[in-house]
Coordinates of C-alpha atoms in Angstrom, one line a residue:
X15 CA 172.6 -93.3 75.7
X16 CA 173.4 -97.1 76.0
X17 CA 176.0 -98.6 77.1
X18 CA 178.0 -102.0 76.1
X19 CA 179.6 -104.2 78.0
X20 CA 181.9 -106.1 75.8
X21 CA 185.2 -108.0 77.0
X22 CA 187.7 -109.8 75.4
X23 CA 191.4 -111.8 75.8
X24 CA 193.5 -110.3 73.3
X25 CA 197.1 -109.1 73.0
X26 CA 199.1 -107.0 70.5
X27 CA 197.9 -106.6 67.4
X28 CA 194.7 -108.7 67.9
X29 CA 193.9 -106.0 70.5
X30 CA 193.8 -103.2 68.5
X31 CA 192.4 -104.8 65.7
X32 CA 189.3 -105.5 68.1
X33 CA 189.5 -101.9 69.5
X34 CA 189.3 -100.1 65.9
X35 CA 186.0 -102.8 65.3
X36 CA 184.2 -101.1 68.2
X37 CA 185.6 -97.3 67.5
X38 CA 184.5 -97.9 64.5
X39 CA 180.5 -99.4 65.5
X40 CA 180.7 -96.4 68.1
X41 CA 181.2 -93.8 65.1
X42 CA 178.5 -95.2 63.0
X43 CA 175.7 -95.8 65.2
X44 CA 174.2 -93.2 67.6
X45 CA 175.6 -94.8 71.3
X46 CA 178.3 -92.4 72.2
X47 CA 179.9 -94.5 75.0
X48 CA 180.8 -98.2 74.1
X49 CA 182.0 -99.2 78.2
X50 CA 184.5 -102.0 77.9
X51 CA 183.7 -104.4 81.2
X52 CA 184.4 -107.9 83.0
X53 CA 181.3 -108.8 85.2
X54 CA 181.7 -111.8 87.6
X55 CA 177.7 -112.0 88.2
X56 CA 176.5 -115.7 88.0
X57 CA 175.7 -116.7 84.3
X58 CA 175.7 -119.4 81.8
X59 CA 178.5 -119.5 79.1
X60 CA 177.8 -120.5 75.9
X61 CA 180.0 -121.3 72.8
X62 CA 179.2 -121.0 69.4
X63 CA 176.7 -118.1 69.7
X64 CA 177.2 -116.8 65.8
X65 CA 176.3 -120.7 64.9
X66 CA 172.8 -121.9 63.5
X67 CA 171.9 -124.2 67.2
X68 CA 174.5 -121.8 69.3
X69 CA 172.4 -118.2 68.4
X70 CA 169.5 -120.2 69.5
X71 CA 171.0 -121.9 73.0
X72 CA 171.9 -118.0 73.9
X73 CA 168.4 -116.7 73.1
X74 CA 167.0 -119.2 75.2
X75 CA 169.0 -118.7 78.3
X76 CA 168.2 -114.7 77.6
X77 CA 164.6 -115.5 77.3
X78 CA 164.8 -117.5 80.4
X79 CA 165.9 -113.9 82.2
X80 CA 169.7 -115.7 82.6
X81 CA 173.0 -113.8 82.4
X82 CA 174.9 -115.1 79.4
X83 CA 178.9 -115.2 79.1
X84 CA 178.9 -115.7 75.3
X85 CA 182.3 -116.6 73.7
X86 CA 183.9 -115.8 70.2
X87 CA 186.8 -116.9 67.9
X88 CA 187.4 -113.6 66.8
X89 CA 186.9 -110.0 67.0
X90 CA 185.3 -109.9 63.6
X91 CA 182.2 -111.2 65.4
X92 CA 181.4 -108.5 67.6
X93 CA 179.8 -106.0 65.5
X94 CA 177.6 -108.4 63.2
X95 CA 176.1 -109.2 67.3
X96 CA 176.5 -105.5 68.1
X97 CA 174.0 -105.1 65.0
X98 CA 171.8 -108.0 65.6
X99 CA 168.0 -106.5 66.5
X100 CA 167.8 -110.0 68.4
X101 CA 171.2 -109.7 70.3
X102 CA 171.9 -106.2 70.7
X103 CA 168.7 -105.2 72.8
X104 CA 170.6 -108.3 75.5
X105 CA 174.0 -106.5 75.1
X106 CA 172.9 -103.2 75.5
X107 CA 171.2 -104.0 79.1
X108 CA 174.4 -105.7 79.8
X109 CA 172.8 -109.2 80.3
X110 CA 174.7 -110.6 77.3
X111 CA 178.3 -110.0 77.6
X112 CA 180.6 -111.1 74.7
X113 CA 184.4 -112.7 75.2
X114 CA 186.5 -112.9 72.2
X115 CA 188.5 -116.1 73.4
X116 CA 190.5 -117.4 70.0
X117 CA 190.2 -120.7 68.0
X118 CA 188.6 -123.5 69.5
X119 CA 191.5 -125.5 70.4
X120 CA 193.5 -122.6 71.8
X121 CA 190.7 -120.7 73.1
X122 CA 191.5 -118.8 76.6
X123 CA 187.8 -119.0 78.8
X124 CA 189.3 -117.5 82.0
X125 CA 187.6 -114.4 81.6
X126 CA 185.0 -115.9 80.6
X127 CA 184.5 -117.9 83.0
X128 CA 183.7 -115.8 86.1
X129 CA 181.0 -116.1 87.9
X130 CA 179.4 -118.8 85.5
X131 CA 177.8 -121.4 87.0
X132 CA 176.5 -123.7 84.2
X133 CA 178.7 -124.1 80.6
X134 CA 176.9 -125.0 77.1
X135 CA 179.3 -126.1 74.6
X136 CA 177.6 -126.1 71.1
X137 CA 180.8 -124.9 69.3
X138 CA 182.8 -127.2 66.6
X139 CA 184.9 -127.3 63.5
X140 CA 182.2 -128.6 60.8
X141 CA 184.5 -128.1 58.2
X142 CA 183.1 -131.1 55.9
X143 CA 185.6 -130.1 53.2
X144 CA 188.5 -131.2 55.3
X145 CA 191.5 -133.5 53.9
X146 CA 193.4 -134.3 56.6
X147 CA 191.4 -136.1 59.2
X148 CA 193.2 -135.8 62.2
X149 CA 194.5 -132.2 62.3
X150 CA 191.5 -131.0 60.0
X151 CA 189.0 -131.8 62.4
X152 CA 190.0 -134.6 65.3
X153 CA 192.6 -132.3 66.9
X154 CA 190.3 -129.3 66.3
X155 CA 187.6 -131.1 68.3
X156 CA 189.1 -132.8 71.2
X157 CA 191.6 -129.9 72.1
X158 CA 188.5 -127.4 71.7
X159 CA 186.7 -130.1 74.1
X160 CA 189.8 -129.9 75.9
X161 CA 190.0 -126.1 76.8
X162 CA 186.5 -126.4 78.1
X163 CA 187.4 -128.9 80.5
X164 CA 190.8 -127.1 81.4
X165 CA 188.1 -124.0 82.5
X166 CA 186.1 -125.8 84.3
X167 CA 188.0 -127.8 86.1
X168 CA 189.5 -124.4 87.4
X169 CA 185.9 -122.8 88.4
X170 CA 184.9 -124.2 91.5
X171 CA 181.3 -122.4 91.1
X172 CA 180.2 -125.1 88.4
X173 CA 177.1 -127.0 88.5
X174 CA 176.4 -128.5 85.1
X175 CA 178.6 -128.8 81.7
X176 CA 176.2 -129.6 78.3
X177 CA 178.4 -130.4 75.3
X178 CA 176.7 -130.4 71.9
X179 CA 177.0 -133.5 70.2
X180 CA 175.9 -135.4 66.9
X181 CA 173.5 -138.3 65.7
X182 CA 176.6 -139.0 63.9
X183 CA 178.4 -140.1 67.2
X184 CA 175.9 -141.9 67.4
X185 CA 174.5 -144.1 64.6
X186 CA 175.7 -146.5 62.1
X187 CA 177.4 -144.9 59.4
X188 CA 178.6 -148.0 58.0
X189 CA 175.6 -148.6 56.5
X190 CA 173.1 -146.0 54.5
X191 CA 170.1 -144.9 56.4
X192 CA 167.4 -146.4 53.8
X193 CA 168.8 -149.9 54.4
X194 CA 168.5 -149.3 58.8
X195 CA 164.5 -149.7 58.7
X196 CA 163.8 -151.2 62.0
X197 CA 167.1 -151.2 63.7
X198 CA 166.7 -149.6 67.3
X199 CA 169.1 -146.4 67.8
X200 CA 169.2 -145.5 71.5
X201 CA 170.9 -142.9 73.6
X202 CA 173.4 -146.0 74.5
X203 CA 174.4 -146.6 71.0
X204 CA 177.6 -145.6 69.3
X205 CA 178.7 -145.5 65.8
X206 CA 181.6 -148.3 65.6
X207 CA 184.3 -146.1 62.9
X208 CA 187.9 -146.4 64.6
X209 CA 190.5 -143.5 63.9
X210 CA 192.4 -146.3 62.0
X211 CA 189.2 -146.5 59.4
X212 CA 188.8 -143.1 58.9
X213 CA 192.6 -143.1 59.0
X214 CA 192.3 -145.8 55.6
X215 CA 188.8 -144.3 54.3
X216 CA 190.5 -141.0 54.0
X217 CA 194.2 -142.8 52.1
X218 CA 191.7 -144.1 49.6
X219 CA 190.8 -140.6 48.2
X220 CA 186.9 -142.3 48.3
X221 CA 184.4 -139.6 48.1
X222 CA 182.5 -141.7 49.9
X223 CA 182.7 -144.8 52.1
X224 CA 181.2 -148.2 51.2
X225 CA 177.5 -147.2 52.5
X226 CA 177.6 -143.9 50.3
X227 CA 178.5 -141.3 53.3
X228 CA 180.7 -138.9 51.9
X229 CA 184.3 -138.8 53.1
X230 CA 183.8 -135.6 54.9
X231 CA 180.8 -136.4 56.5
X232 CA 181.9 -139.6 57.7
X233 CA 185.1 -137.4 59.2
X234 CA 183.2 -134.8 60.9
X235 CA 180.8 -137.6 62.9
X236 CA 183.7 -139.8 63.7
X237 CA 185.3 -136.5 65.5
X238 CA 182.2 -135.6 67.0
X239 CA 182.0 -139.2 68.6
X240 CA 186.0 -138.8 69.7
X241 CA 185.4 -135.6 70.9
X242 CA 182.1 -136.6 72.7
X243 CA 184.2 -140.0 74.4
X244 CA 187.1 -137.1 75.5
X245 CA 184.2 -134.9 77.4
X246 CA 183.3 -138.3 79.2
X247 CA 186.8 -139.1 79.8
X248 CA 187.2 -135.8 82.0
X249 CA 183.9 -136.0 83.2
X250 CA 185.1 -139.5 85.3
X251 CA 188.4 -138.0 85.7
X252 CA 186.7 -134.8 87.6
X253 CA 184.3 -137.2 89.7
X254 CA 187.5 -139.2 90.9
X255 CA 188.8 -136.1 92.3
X256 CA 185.7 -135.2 94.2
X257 CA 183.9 -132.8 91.3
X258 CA 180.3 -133.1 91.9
X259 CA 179.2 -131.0 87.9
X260 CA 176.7 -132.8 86.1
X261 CA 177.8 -133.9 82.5
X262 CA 174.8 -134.1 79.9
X263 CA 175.4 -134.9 75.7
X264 CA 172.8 -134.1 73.6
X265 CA 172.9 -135.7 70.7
X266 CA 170.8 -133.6 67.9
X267 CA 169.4 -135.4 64.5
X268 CA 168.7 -133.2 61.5
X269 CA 168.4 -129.8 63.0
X270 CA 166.0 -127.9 61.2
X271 CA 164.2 -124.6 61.8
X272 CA 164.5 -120.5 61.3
X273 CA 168.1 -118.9 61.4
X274 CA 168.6 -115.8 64.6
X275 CA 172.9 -115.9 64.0
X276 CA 173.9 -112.9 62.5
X277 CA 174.0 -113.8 58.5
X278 CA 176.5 -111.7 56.1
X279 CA 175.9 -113.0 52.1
X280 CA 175.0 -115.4 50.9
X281 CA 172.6 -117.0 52.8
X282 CA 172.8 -120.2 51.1
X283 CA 176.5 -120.6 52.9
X284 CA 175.1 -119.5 56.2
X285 CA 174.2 -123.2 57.7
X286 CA 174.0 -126.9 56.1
X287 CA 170.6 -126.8 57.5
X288 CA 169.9 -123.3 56.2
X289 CA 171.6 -124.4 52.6
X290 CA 169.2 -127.6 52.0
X291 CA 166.5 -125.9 53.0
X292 CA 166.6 -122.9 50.9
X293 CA 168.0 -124.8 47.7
X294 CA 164.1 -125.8 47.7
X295 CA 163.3 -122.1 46.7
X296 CA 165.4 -121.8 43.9
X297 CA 163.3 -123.2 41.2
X298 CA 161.6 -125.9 40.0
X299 CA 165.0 -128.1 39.0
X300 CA 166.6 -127.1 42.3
X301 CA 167.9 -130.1 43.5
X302 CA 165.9 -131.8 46.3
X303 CA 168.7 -133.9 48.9
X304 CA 168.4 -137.0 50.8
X305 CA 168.6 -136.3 54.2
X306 CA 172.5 -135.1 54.4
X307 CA 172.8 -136.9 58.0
X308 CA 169.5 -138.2 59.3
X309 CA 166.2 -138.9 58.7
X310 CA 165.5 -138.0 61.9
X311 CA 164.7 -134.0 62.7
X312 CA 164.5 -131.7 65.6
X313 CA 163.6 -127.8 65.6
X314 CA 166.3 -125.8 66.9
X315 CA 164.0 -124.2 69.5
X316 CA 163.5 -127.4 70.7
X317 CA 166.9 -128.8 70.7
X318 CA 168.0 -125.5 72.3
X319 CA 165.2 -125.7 75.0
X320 CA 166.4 -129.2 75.3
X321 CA 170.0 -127.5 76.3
X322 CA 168.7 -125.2 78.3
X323 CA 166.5 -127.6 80.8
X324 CA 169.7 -130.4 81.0
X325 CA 171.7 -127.4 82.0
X326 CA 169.4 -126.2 84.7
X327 CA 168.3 -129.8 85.5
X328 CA 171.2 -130.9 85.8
X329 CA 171.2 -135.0 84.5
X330 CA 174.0 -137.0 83.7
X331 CA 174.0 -138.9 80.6
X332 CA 173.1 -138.9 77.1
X333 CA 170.3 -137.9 75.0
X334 CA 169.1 -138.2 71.8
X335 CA 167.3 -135.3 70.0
X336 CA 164.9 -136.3 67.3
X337 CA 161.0 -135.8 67.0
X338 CA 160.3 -137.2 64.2
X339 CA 161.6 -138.4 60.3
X340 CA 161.2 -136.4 57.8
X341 CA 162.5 -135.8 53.7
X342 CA 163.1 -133.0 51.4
X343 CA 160.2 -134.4 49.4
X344 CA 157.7 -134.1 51.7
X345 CA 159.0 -130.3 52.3
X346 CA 159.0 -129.4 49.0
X347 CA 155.7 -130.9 48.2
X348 CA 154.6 -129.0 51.2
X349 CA 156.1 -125.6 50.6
X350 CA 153.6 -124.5 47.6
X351 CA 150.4 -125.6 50.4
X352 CA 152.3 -122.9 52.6
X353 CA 152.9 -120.4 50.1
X354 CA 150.7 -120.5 47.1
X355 CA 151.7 -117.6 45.5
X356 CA 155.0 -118.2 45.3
X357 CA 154.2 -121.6 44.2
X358 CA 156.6 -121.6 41.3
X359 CA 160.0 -120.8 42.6
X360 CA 159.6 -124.3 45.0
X361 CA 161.9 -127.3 43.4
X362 CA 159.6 -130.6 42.4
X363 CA 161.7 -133.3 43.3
X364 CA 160.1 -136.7 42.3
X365 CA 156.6 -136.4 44.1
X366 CA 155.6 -138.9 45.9
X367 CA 159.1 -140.3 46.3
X368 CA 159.2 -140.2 50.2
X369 CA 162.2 -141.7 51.7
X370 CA 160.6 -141.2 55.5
X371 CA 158.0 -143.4 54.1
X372 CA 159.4 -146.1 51.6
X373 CA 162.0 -147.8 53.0
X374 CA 161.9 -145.9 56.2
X375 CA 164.8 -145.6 58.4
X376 CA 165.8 -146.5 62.0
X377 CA 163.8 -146.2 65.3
X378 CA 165.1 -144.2 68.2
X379 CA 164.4 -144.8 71.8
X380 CA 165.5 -142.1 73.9
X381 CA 164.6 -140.8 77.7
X382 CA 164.7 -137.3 76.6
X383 CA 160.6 -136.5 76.2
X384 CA 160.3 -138.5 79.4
X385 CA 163.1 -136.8 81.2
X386 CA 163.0 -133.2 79.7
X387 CA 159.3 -132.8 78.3
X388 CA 160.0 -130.2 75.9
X389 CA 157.0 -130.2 73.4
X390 CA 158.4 -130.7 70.0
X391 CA 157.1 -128.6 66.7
X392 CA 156.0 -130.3 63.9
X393 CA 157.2 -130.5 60.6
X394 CA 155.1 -128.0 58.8
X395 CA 155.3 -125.5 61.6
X396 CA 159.5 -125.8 61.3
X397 CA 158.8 -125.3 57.6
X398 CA 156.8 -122.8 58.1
X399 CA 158.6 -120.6 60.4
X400 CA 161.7 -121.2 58.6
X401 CA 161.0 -120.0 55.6
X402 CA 159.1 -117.0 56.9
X403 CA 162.4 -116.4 58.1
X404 CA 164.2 -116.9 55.2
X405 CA 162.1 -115.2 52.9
X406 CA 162.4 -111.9 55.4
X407 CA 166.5 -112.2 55.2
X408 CA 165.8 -112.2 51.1
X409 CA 164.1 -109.3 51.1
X410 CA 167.0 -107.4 53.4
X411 CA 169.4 -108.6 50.7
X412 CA 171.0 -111.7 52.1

């Protein structure tokens, strides 16, 4: 017999809704007893777990032998982890425990919160669909970064907060990637977008701005670089009034690598990165993308390792996390050397049109190898593991 310990922050309706999802997981699988719990033992809390780099943060701390406080929108999320053969195993020992705290900008981490010493916040609204700007996806982002704040500045017991960020927040999105060969992009450097341009970008009705970023793209980064200054905001605001928690950004290029969230159908909508990479295995006329965001990639074991070690290390500042360029070309031209005999289904592209290569893209200088020294994968090992990965979801019916 195993036993569960789940909690959650839920009234009324919401309550019993979440009650009937675990009768219900009780009744179909063979644990009799589903014990509903609040532990206060030290952990780490983590946001965004059922996300593409969150899953990944939380399977790291577990595989560092950490107690995780893992949070959730909604209830709907439990039994997907319940089910997950990489989650459930943590659950059932009671080292993963899973809070149901609402939306991100209303989200209640009290609970949550007990007995966590360290907070990783890898959760945000990447809705790049969005119309309105400011409620679509600024408000969404800096009240979520908000809440966050609001919880740890009532935990005494913190050491370290992480927050998630984006090369977006970072970069110059004012003009295209291919035209930035040889312009220097350090952990210093922010992209220069005010509200009031995304504010007239957005009135326009563009689909894309005057570089060729698409309106929603150039939305989301410009609230991931608001929400980013907020976090910094409270981080001087906590030190002022004697808070001694470390504050640490990491600032992710492309993330690439093999998906662990739980995944319903279809898989293609299951992440950006999952999306472009599996478009490649669609057939030979599948469209092959420019880099959606960067040229720039990072695994997401590495990028996760990368949140794990600034959470434990405890550094102030921020971080860029890129280990090398890469383009679809060069992975779909690599993809039939992988996987020979399946050849055919791989898209073509135009070979030998490598972006990476011709014109190239910026440089990045960061402290991140020298200060972290996580040992990055290369490209055709991401590749490679990914779409082992992806190929194993296909045959499960995803």
């Amino acid at each position: 017999m195993h036993t569960y310990n789940i909690s959650w922050q839920l009234t009324g309706s919401e309550d019993t809704a979440c009650t009937r999802i675990l009768a219900a997981y009780a009744i179909r699988s063979s644990h009799s007893t589903l014990q509903l719990s609040i532990y206060t033992m030290s952990a780490v809390l983590v946001t965004g777990i059922t996300g593409f780099l969150g899953a990944h943060v939380a399977h790291t701390f577990l595989q560092h032998s950490h107690p995780v406080h893992a949070t959730l929108r909604s209830p709907a999320k439990l039994v997907p982890l319940l089910q997950s053969p990489i989650f459930s195993p943590f659950i059932a020992s009671g080292q993963l425990k899973l809070f149901v705290v609402g939306d991100l900008e209303v989200a209640d981490y009290g609970e949550a919160m007990k007995g966590v010493e360290r907070v990783v916040h890898t959760a945000f609204k990447t809705d790049i669909t969005a119309t309105d700007f400011r409620k679509g996806l600024l408000d969404v982002g800096v009240d979520g970064m908000r809440r966050v704040f609001d919880a740890v500045d009532k935990s005494p017991e913190i050491k370290s907060v992480v927050i998630t960020s984006s090369m977006g927040a970072c970069n110059d999105i004012k003009t295209a990637w291919e035209k930035q060969a040889g312009t220097v992009v350090t952990d210093d450097t922010w992209n220069s977008y005010t509200l009031e341009e995304v504010d007239e970008l957005c009135a326009s009705k563009a689909p894309t701005n005057e570089a060729g970023w698409r309106t929603g793209m150039v939305m989301y980064m410009v609230a991931k670089k608001y929400a980013e200054l907020f976090a910094w905001e409270q981080y001087k605001a906590a030190q002022a009034r004697g808070k001694t928690w470390s504050l640490t950004a990491i600032i992710p290029t492309m993330i690439l690598g093999p998906p662990i969230q739980p995944i319903t159908p279809p898989l293609l909508m299951s992440s950006v990165s999952t999306m472009v990479m599996w478009l490649l295995a669609q057939g030979p006329e599948s469209q092959v993308f420019s880099p959606p965001a960067s040229i720039w990639f990072i695994d997401v074991r590495d990028c996760a390792e990368e949140h794990y070690r600034a959470a434990i290390k405890g550094k102030t500042g921020r971080y860029i996390s890129g280990s090398g360029i890469y383009d679809f070309q060069q992975i779909t031209e690599l993809l039939p050397t992988l996987y020979p005999d399946q050849a055919a289904r791989f898209a073509k592209g135009e070979p030998g049109q490598r972006l990476s290569l011709n014109p190239g893209s910026y440089r990045i200088e960061s402290k991140m190898r020298e200060e972290f020294g996580v040992e990055y994968r290369g490209l055709e090992t991401v590749v490679k593991d990914t779409f082992d990965r992806l190929f194993e979801l296909e045959k499960q019916g995803l």
